[in-house]
Coordinates of N, CA and C in Angstrom, one line a residue:
M4 N 50.5 84.7 -22.6 CA 49.2 84.2 -22.3 C 49.0 82.7 -22.7
L5 N 49.6 82.5 -23.7 CA 49.6 81.1 -24.1 C 50.2 80.1 -23.1
T6 N 51.2 80.6 -22.5 CA 51.9 79.8 -21.5 C 51.0 79.7 -20.3
N7 N 50.3 80.8 -20.0 CA 49.4 80.8 -18.9 C 48.3 79.7 -19.2
N8 N 47.8 79.7 -20.3 CA 46.7 78.7 -20.7 C 47.3 77.3 -20.6
K9 N 48.5 77.1 -21.0 CA 49.1 75.7 -21.0 C 49.3 75.4 -19.5
F10 N 49.7 76.4 -18.7 CA 49.9 76.1 -17.3 C 48.6 75.7 -16.6
R11 N 47.5 76.4 -17.0 CA 46.2 76.1 -16.4 C 45.8 74.8 -16.8
T12 N 46.0 74.4 -18.0 CA 45.6 73.1 -18.5 C 46.3 72.1 -17.8
L13 N 47.6 72.3 -17.6 CA 48.4 71.4 -17.0 C 48.0 71.2 -15.5
I14 N 47.6 72.2 -14.8 CA 47.2 72.2 -13.5 C 45.8 71.4 -13.4
L15 N 44.9 71.7 -14.4 CA 43.7 71.0 -14.4 C 43.9 69.5 -14.7
A16 N 44.7 69.2 -15.6 CA 45.0 67.8 -15.9 C 45.6 67.1 -14.7
A17 N 46.5 67.8 -14.0 CA 47.1 67.2 -12.8 C 46.0 67.0 -11.7
A18 N 45.2 68.0 -11.6 CA 44.1 67.8 -10.5 C 43.2 66.7 -10.9
A19 N 42.9 66.6 -12.2 CA 41.9 65.5 -12.6 C 42.6 64.2 -12.4
T20 N 43.8 64.1 -12.8 CA 44.6 62.8 -12.6 C 44.7 62.4 -11.2
S21 N 44.9 63.4 -10.3 CA 45.0 63.1 -8.9 C 43.6 62.7 -8.4
L22 N 42.6 63.3 -8.8 CA 41.2 62.9 -8.4 C 40.9 61.5 -8.9
M23 N 41.3 61.2 -10.1 CA 41.1 59.9 -10.7 C 41.9 58.8 -9.9
A24 N 43.1 59.2 -9.4 CA 43.9 58.2 -8.7 C 43.3 58.0 -7.4
C25 N 42.7 59.0 -6.8 CA 42.1 58.8 -5.5 C 40.8 57.9 -5.6
Q26 N 40.2 58.0 -6.7 CA 38.9 57.2 -7.0 C 39.2 55.9 -7.8
S27 N 40.4 55.4 -7.8 CA 40.7 54.2 -8.6 C 39.9 53.0 -8.2
G28 N 39.5 52.8 -7.0 CA 38.8 51.7 -6.5 C 37.4 52.1 -6.2
P29 N 36.5 51.1 -6.0 CA 35.1 51.4 -5.7 C 35.0 51.9 -4.2
S30 N 34.0 52.7 -4.0 CA 33.8 53.2 -2.7 C 33.3 52.1 -1.7
E31 N 33.3 52.4 -0.5 CA 32.8 51.4 0.5 C 31.3 51.2 0.3
E32 N 30.6 52.2 -0.1 CA 29.1 52.0 -0.4 C 28.9 51.1 -1.5
E33 N 29.7 51.2 -2.6 CA 29.7 50.4 -3.8 C 30.0 48.9 -3.4
I34 N 31.1 48.8 -2.6 CA 31.5 47.4 -2.1 C 30.3 46.8 -1.3
A35 N 29.8 47.5 -0.4 CA 28.6 47.0 0.4 C 27.4 46.6 -0.5
A36 N 27.1 47.5 -1.5 CA 26.0 47.2 -2.4 C 26.3 46.0 -3.2
E37 N 27.5 45.8 -3.6 CA 27.9 44.6 -4.4 C 27.8 43.3 -3.6
K38 N 28.2 43.4 -2.3 CA 28.1 42.3 -1.4 C 26.7 41.9 -1.2
N39 N 25.8 42.9 -1.0 CA 24.4 42.7 -0.8 C 23.8 42.0 -2.0
R40 N 24.2 42.5 -3.3 CA 23.7 41.9 -4.5 C 24.1 40.4 -4.6
E41 N 25.3 40.1 -4.2 CA 25.9 38.8 -4.2 C 25.1 37.9 -3.2
A42 N 24.9 38.4 -2.0 CA 24.2 37.7 -1.0 C 22.8 37.4 -1.4
E43 N 22.1 38.4 -2.0 CA 20.7 38.2 -2.4 C 20.7 37.1 -3.6
A44 N 21.7 37.2 -4.5 CA 21.7 36.2 -5.6 C 22.0 34.8 -5.0
A45 N 22.9 34.7 -4.0 CA 23.1 33.4 -3.4 C 21.9 32.9 -2.7
A46 N 21.2 33.8 -1.9 CA 20.0 33.4 -1.2 C 18.9 33.0 -2.2
A47 N 18.8 33.7 -3.3 CA 17.8 33.3 -4.3 C 18.1 32.0 -4.9
A48 N 19.4 31.7 -5.2 CA 19.8 30.4 -5.8 C 19.5 29.3 -4.7
A49 N 19.9 29.5 -3.5 CA 19.6 28.5 -2.4 C 18.1 28.3 -2.3
Q50 N 17.3 29.3 -2.3 CA 15.8 29.1 -2.2 C 15.3 28.3 -3.4
A51 N 15.8 28.7 -4.6 CA 15.4 27.9 -5.8 C 15.8 26.4 -5.7
E52 N 16.9 26.2 -5.1 CA 17.3 24.8 -5.0 C 16.5 24.0 -4.0
Q53 N 16.2 24.8 -2.8 CA 15.3 24.2 -1.8 C 13.9 23.9 -2.4
D54 N 13.4 24.9 -3.3 CA 12.1 24.7 -3.9 C 12.1 23.5 -4.8
R55 N 13.2 23.3 -5.6 CA 13.4 22.2 -6.5 C 13.4 20.9 -5.8
I56 N 14.1 20.8 -4.6 CA 14.2 19.6 -3.8 C 12.8 19.3 -3.2
A57 N 12.1 20.3 -2.8 CA 10.7 20.1 -2.2 C 9.8 19.6 -3.2
A58 N 9.8 20.2 -4.4 CA 9.0 19.8 -5.5 C 9.3 18.3 -5.9
E59 N 10.5 18.0 -6.0 CA 10.9 16.6 -6.3 C 10.5 15.6 -5.2
R60 N 10.6 16.0 -4.0 CA 10.2 15.2 -2.8 C 8.7 15.0 -2.9
Q61 N 7.9 16.0 -3.2 CA 6.4 15.9 -3.4 C 6.1 15.0 -4.5
R62 N 6.8 15.1 -5.6 CA 6.6 14.2 -6.8 C 6.8 12.8 -6.4
V63 N 7.9 12.5 -5.7 CA 8.2 11.2 -5.4 C 7.2 10.6 -4.4
Q64 N 6.8 11.4 -3.4 CA 5.8 11.0 -2.4 C 4.5 10.7 -3.1
K65 N 4.1 11.5 -4.0 CA 2.8 11.3 -4.8 C 2.9 10.0 -5.6
A66 N 4.0 9.9 -6.2 CA 4.2 8.6 -7.1 C 4.1 7.4 -6.2
A67 N 4.7 7.4 -5.0 CA 4.7 6.3 -4.0 C 3.2 6.1 -3.6
A68 N 2.5 7.2 -3.2 CA 1.2 7.0 -2.8 C 0.3 6.5 -3.8
D69 N 0.5 6.9 -5.1 CA -0.3 6.4 -6.2 C -0.1 4.9 -6.4
K70 N 1.2 4.5 -6.3 CA 1.6 3.1 -6.5 C 1.0 2.3 -5.4
L71 N 1.0 2.8 -4.1 CA 0.4 2.1 -3.0 C -1.1 2.0 -3.2
A72 N -1.7 3.0 -3.6 CA -3.2 3.0 -3.8 C -3.6 2.0 -4.9
A73 N -2.8 2.0 -6.0 CA -3.0 1.0 -7.1 C -2.8 -0.4 -6.6
A74 N -1.8 -0.6 -5.8 CA -1.6 -2.0 -5.3 C -2.7 -2.4 -4.4
K75 N -3.2 -1.5 -3.5 CA -4.3 -1.8 -2.6 C -5.5 -2.1 -3.4
Q76 N -5.8 -1.3 -4.4 CA -7.0 -1.5 -5.2 C -6.9 -2.8 -5.9
M77 N -5.7 -3.2 -6.4 CA -5.6 -4.5 -7.1 C -5.8 -5.6 -6.1
M78 N -5.3 -5.5 -4.9 CA -5.5 -6.5 -3.8 C -6.9 -6.6 -3.5
E79 N -7.7 -5.5 -3.3 CA -9.1 -5.5 -3.0 C -9.9 -6.2 -4.1
N80 N -9.5 -5.9 -5.4 CA -10.2 -6.5 -6.6 C -10.0 -8.0 -6.5
E81 N -8.7 -8.4 -6.2 CA -8.4 -9.9 -6.2 C -9.2 -10.5 -5.0
K82 N -9.3 -9.8 -3.9 CA -10.0 -10.3 -2.8 C -11.5 -10.5 -3.1
Q83 N -12.0 -9.6 -3.8 CA -13.5 -9.6 -4.1 C -13.7 -10.8 -5.1
S84 N -12.8 -11.1 -6.0 CA -13.0 -12.2 -6.8 C -12.9 -13.5 -6.0
L85 N -12.1 -13.5 -5.0 CA -12.0 -14.7 -4.1 C -13.3 -14.9 -3.3
V86 N -13.9 -13.8 -2.9 CA -15.1 -13.9 -2.1 C -16.2 -14.6 -2.8
S87 N -16.2 -14.5 -4.1 CA -17.2 -15.2 -4.9 C -17.0 -16.7 -5.0
M88 N -15.9 -17.2 -4.6 CA -15.6 -18.6 -4.5 C -15.0 -19.1 -3.2
Q89 N -15.8 -18.7 -2.1 CA -15.2 -18.9 -0.8 C -15.7 -20.2 -0.2
T90 N -16.5 -21.0 -0.8 CA -17.2 -22.2 -0.2 C -16.6 -23.5 -0.8
V91 N -16.3 -24.4 0.2 CA -15.8 -25.7 -0.1 C -16.9 -26.7 0.4
Y92 N -17.3 -27.6 -0.5 CA -18.4 -28.5 0.0 C -17.7 -29.9 0.3
F93 N -18.4 -30.6 1.2 CA -17.9 -31.8 1.7 C -19.0 -32.9 1.5
D94 N -18.5 -34.2 1.4 CA -19.4 -35.3 1.3 C -20.0 -35.5 2.7
F95 N -21.1 -36.3 2.7 CA -21.8 -36.7 4.0 C -20.8 -37.3 5.0
D96 N -20.8 -36.7 6.2 CA -20.0 -37.2 7.3 C -18.6 -37.3 7.0
R97 N -18.0 -36.4 6.2 CA -16.6 -36.4 5.8 C -16.1 -35.0 6.0
S98 N -14.7 -35.0 6.2 CA -14.0 -33.7 6.4 C -12.8 -33.6 5.4
T99 N -12.8 -34.5 4.4 CA -11.7 -34.5 3.4 C -12.0 -33.5 2.3
I100 N -11.0 -32.8 1.9 CA -11.2 -31.8 0.8 C -11.3 -32.6 -0.5
K101 N -12.3 -32.3 -1.2 CA -12.5 -32.9 -2.6 C -11.5 -32.3 -3.5
P102 N -11.1 -33.1 -4.5 CA -10.2 -32.6 -5.5 C -10.6 -31.4 -6.3
E103 N -11.9 -31.3 -6.5 CA -12.4 -30.2 -7.3 C -12.3 -28.8 -6.6
F104 N -12.1 -28.9 -5.2 CA -12.0 -27.6 -4.5 C -10.5 -27.2 -4.2
Q105 N -9.6 -28.1 -4.6 CA -8.2 -27.8 -4.3 C -7.8 -26.5 -5.0
S106 N -8.2 -26.3 -6.3 CA -7.8 -25.2 -7.0 C -8.4 -23.9 -6.4
V107 N -9.6 -24.0 -5.9 CA -10.2 -22.8 -5.2 C -9.3 -22.5 -3.9
L108 N -9.0 -23.4 -3.2 CA -8.1 -23.2 -2.0 C -6.7 -22.8 -2.4
D109 N -6.2 -23.2 -3.5 CA -4.9 -22.8 -4.0 C -4.9 -21.3 -4.3
K110 N -6.0 -20.8 -4.8 CA -6.1 -19.3 -5.1 C -6.2 -18.5 -3.8
H111 N -6.9 -19.0 -2.8 CA -7.0 -18.4 -1.5 C -5.6 -18.4 -0.9
A112 N -4.9 -19.5 -1.0 CA -3.6 -19.6 -0.4 C -2.6 -18.6 -1.0
A113 N -2.6 -18.6 -2.4 CA -1.7 -17.7 -3.1 C -2.0 -16.2 -2.7
F114 N -3.2 -15.8 -2.5 CA -3.6 -14.5 -2.1 C -3.1 -14.2 -0.7
L115 N -3.3 -15.2 0.2 CA -2.9 -14.9 1.6 C -1.4 -14.9 1.7
V116 N -0.7 -15.7 0.9 CA 0.8 -15.7 1.0 C 1.3 -14.3 0.5
K117 N 0.7 -13.8 -0.5 CA 1.1 -12.5 -1.1 C 0.7 -11.3 -0.1
N118 N -0.3 -11.5 0.6 CA -0.9 -10.5 1.5 C -0.9 -10.9 3.0
P119 N 0.3 -11.0 3.6 CA 0.3 -11.5 5.0 C -0.4 -10.7 6.0
G120 N -0.9 -9.5 5.6 CA -1.7 -8.7 6.6 C -3.2 -9.1 6.6
Q121 N -3.6 -9.9 5.6 CA -4.9 -10.4 5.5 C -5.1 -11.6 6.4
N122 N -6.3 -11.6 7.1 CA -6.7 -12.7 7.9 C -8.0 -13.3 7.5
V123 N -8.2 -14.6 7.7 CA -9.4 -15.3 7.4 C -9.9 -16.1 8.6
V124 N -11.2 -16.3 8.5 CA -11.9 -17.2 9.5 C -12.4 -18.3 8.6
I125 N -12.2 -19.5 9.0 CA -12.7 -20.7 8.3 C -13.9 -21.2 9.1
E126 N -15.1 -21.1 8.5 CA -16.3 -21.5 9.2 C -16.6 -23.0 8.7
G127 N -16.8 -23.8 9.7 CA -17.2 -25.2 9.4 C -18.7 -25.4 9.6
H128 N -19.4 -26.0 8.7 CA -20.9 -26.2 8.7 C -21.2 -27.6 8.4
T129 N -22.4 -28.0 8.9 CA -22.9 -29.4 8.6 C -24.4 -29.3 8.2
D130 N -24.9 -30.4 7.7 CA -26.4 -30.4 7.5 C -27.0 -30.7 8.9
S131 N -28.3 -30.9 8.8 CA -29.1 -31.1 10.1 C -29.1 -32.5 10.7
R132 N -28.5 -33.4 10.0 CA -28.5 -34.8 10.5 C -27.4 -34.9 11.6
G133 N -27.7 -35.7 12.6 CA -26.8 -35.9 13.7 C -27.1 -35.0 14.9
T134 N -26.5 -35.3 16.0 CA -26.7 -34.5 17.2 C -26.0 -33.1 17.1
P135 N -26.5 -32.1 17.8 CA -25.8 -30.8 17.7 C -24.3 -30.9 18.1
E136 N -24.0 -31.7 19.1 CA -22.6 -31.9 19.5 C -21.7 -32.6 18.5
Y137 N -22.3 -33.6 17.8 CA -21.6 -34.3 16.7 C -21.3 -33.3 15.6
N138 N -22.4 -32.5 15.3 CA -22.3 -31.6 14.1 C -21.2 -30.5 14.4
I139 N -21.2 -30.0 15.7 CA -20.1 -29.0 16.0 C -18.8 -29.6 15.8
A140 N -18.6 -30.8 16.2 CA -17.2 -31.4 16.1 C -17.0 -31.7 14.6
L141 N -18.0 -32.1 13.8 CA -17.7 -32.3 12.4 C -17.5 -31.0 11.7
G142 N -18.2 -30.0 12.0 CA -17.9 -28.7 11.4 C -16.5 -28.2 11.7
E143 N -16.0 -28.5 13.0 CA -14.6 -28.1 13.3 C -13.6 -28.9 12.5
R144 N -13.9 -30.2 12.3 CA -13.0 -31.0 11.5 C -12.9 -30.5 10.1
R145 N -14.1 -30.1 9.5 CA -14.1 -29.5 8.2 C -13.3 -28.2 8.1
A146 N -13.5 -27.4 9.1 CA -12.8 -26.1 9.1 C -11.3 -26.3 9.2
N147 N -10.9 -27.2 10.1 CA -9.5 -27.6 10.3 C -8.9 -28.2 9.1
S148 N -9.7 -28.9 8.3 CA -9.2 -29.5 7.0 C -8.8 -28.4 6.0
V149 N -9.6 -27.4 6.0 CA -9.4 -26.2 5.1 C -8.1 -25.5 5.6
R150 N -8.0 -25.3 7.0 CA -6.9 -24.6 7.6 C -5.6 -25.4 7.2
T151 N -5.6 -26.7 7.4 CA -4.4 -27.5 7.2 C -4.1 -27.4 5.7
Y152 N -5.0 -27.4 4.8 CA -4.7 -27.3 3.4 C -4.0 -26.0 3.1
L153 N -4.5 -24.9 3.6 CA -4.0 -23.6 3.4 C -2.6 -23.4 4.0
T154 N -2.4 -23.9 5.2 CA -1.0 -23.9 5.9 C 0.0 -24.7 5.1
N155 N -0.5 -25.8 4.6 CA 0.4 -26.7 3.7 C 0.8 -26.0 2.5
A156 N -0.1 -25.0 2.0 CA 0.2 -24.3 0.8 C 1.1 -23.0 1.1
G157 N 1.5 -22.9 2.4 CA 2.4 -21.7 2.7 C 1.8 -20.6 3.5
V158 N 0.5 -20.6 3.8 CA -0.2 -19.6 4.5 C 0.2 -19.7 6.0
S159 N 0.5 -18.5 6.6 CA 0.9 -18.5 8.0 C -0.3 -18.9 8.9
G160 N -0.1 -19.8 9.9 CA -1.2 -20.2 10.7 C -1.8 -19.0 11.5
S161 N -1.0 -17.9 11.7 CA -1.5 -16.8 12.4 C -2.5 -16.0 11.6
Q162 N -2.6 -16.2 10.3 CA -3.6 -15.6 9.5 C -5.0 -16.3 9.5
I163 N -5.0 -17.5 10.1 CA -6.2 -18.3 10.0 C -6.8 -18.6 11.3
S164 N -8.1 -18.4 11.5 CA -8.7 -18.9 12.7 C -9.9 -19.8 12.2
V165 N -10.4 -20.6 13.1 CA -11.4 -21.6 12.8 C -12.6 -21.5 13.8
V166 N -13.8 -21.6 13.2 CA -15.0 -21.6 14.0 C -15.9 -22.7 13.4
S167 N -16.6 -23.4 14.3 CA -17.6 -24.4 13.8 C -19.0 -23.9 14.2
Y168 N -19.9 -23.9 13.2 CA -21.3 -23.5 13.5 C -22.1 -24.8 13.5
G169 N -21.6 -25.9 13.1 CA -22.4 -27.2 13.1 C -23.6 -27.0 12.2
E170 N -24.7 -27.2 12.7 CA -26.0 -27.1 11.9 C -26.7 -25.8 12.1
E171 N -26.1 -24.9 12.9 CA -26.7 -23.6 13.3 C -27.0 -22.7 12.1
K172 N -26.2 -22.6 11.1 CA -26.3 -21.6 10.1 C -26.5 -22.4 8.7
L173 N -27.7 -22.9 8.5 CA -27.9 -23.6 7.3 C -27.9 -22.6 6.1
A174 N -27.3 -23.1 5.0 CA -27.3 -22.2 3.8 C -28.6 -22.4 3.0
V175 N -29.2 -23.6 3.0 CA -30.4 -24.0 2.4 C -31.3 -24.7 3.3
M176 N -32.5 -24.3 3.5 CA -33.5 -25.0 4.4 C -34.1 -26.2 3.6
G177 N -34.3 -27.2 4.3 CA -35.0 -28.4 3.7 C -34.2 -29.6 4.0
T178 N -34.8 -30.7 3.6 CA -34.2 -32.1 3.8 C -33.9 -32.8 2.5
S179 N -34.0 -32.1 1.4 CA -33.6 -32.7 0.1 C -32.1 -33.0 0.0
D180 N -31.7 -33.9 -0.9 CA -30.3 -34.1 -1.0 C -29.6 -32.9 -1.4
Y181 N -30.2 -32.0 -2.2 CA -29.5 -30.8 -2.6 C -29.3 -29.9 -1.4
A182 N -30.3 -29.7 -0.6 CA -30.3 -28.8 0.6 C -29.2 -29.3 1.5
M183 N -29.2 -30.6 1.8 CA -28.2 -31.2 2.7 C -26.8 -31.0 2.1
A184 N -26.6 -31.2 0.8 CA -25.2 -31.1 0.2 C -24.8 -29.6 0.3
Q185 N -25.7 -28.6 0.2 CA -25.3 -27.2 0.3 C -24.9 -26.8 1.7
N186 N -25.4 -27.5 2.7 CA -25.1 -27.2 4.1 C -23.8 -27.8 4.6
R187 N -23.3 -28.8 3.9 CA -22.0 -29.5 4.3 C -20.9 -28.7 3.7
R188 N -20.4 -27.7 4.4 CA -19.4 -26.8 3.8 C -18.4 -26.2 4.7
G189 N -17.4 -25.7 4.2 CA -16.4 -24.9 4.9 C -16.4 -23.5 4.1
V190 N -16.4 -22.4 4.8 CA -16.4 -21.1 4.2 C -15.2 -20.3 4.6
V191 N -14.5 -19.8 3.6 CA -13.4 -18.9 3.9 C -13.9 -17.5 3.9
V192 N -13.8 -16.9 5.1 CA -14.3 -15.5 5.3 C -13.1 -14.6 5.6
Y193 N -13.0 -13.5 4.8 CA -11.9 -12.6 5.0 C -12.4 -11.5 6.0
N194 N -11.5 -11.2 6.9 CA -11.7 -10.1 7.9 C -11.5 -8.8 7.3

């Protein structure tokens, strides 16, 4: 009987060993499941990388937009400060730029050189003395003097246009010396 038991044990052990030998590798289902897990992990990693790249791109675009907005705001602030000093006054019957207005025109020139997309119109004005035709011509000479000064300072001629109003648009009404002096002017107007 003992031999019989040993024999049974030996047969069971041989059967178990042969079963284990048959199942030594993973089944096809296990291989397919593992491949699916690996593919899902690779897809998740690729999606995470795409998300990271998209987030970085958005961050860079926002930073560039913020920088552009800040530069535009700074340009607008500088332009507003220039608008407060846009007038150049002339002596009676003259179109020569006075030395005290050269620094004002230098500031306009520096701004226009830095911002080539900005355009200006130089308006030439006169007081009410003289004929309308003479005053239109004198206003144009004054506006052209300002234009010449700006172009000599490096501003592109395509940024500047000239118009003469002569005595049509008086800044101050009256015939006093003060009123006449305020009307003899060139005005830098930003578009």
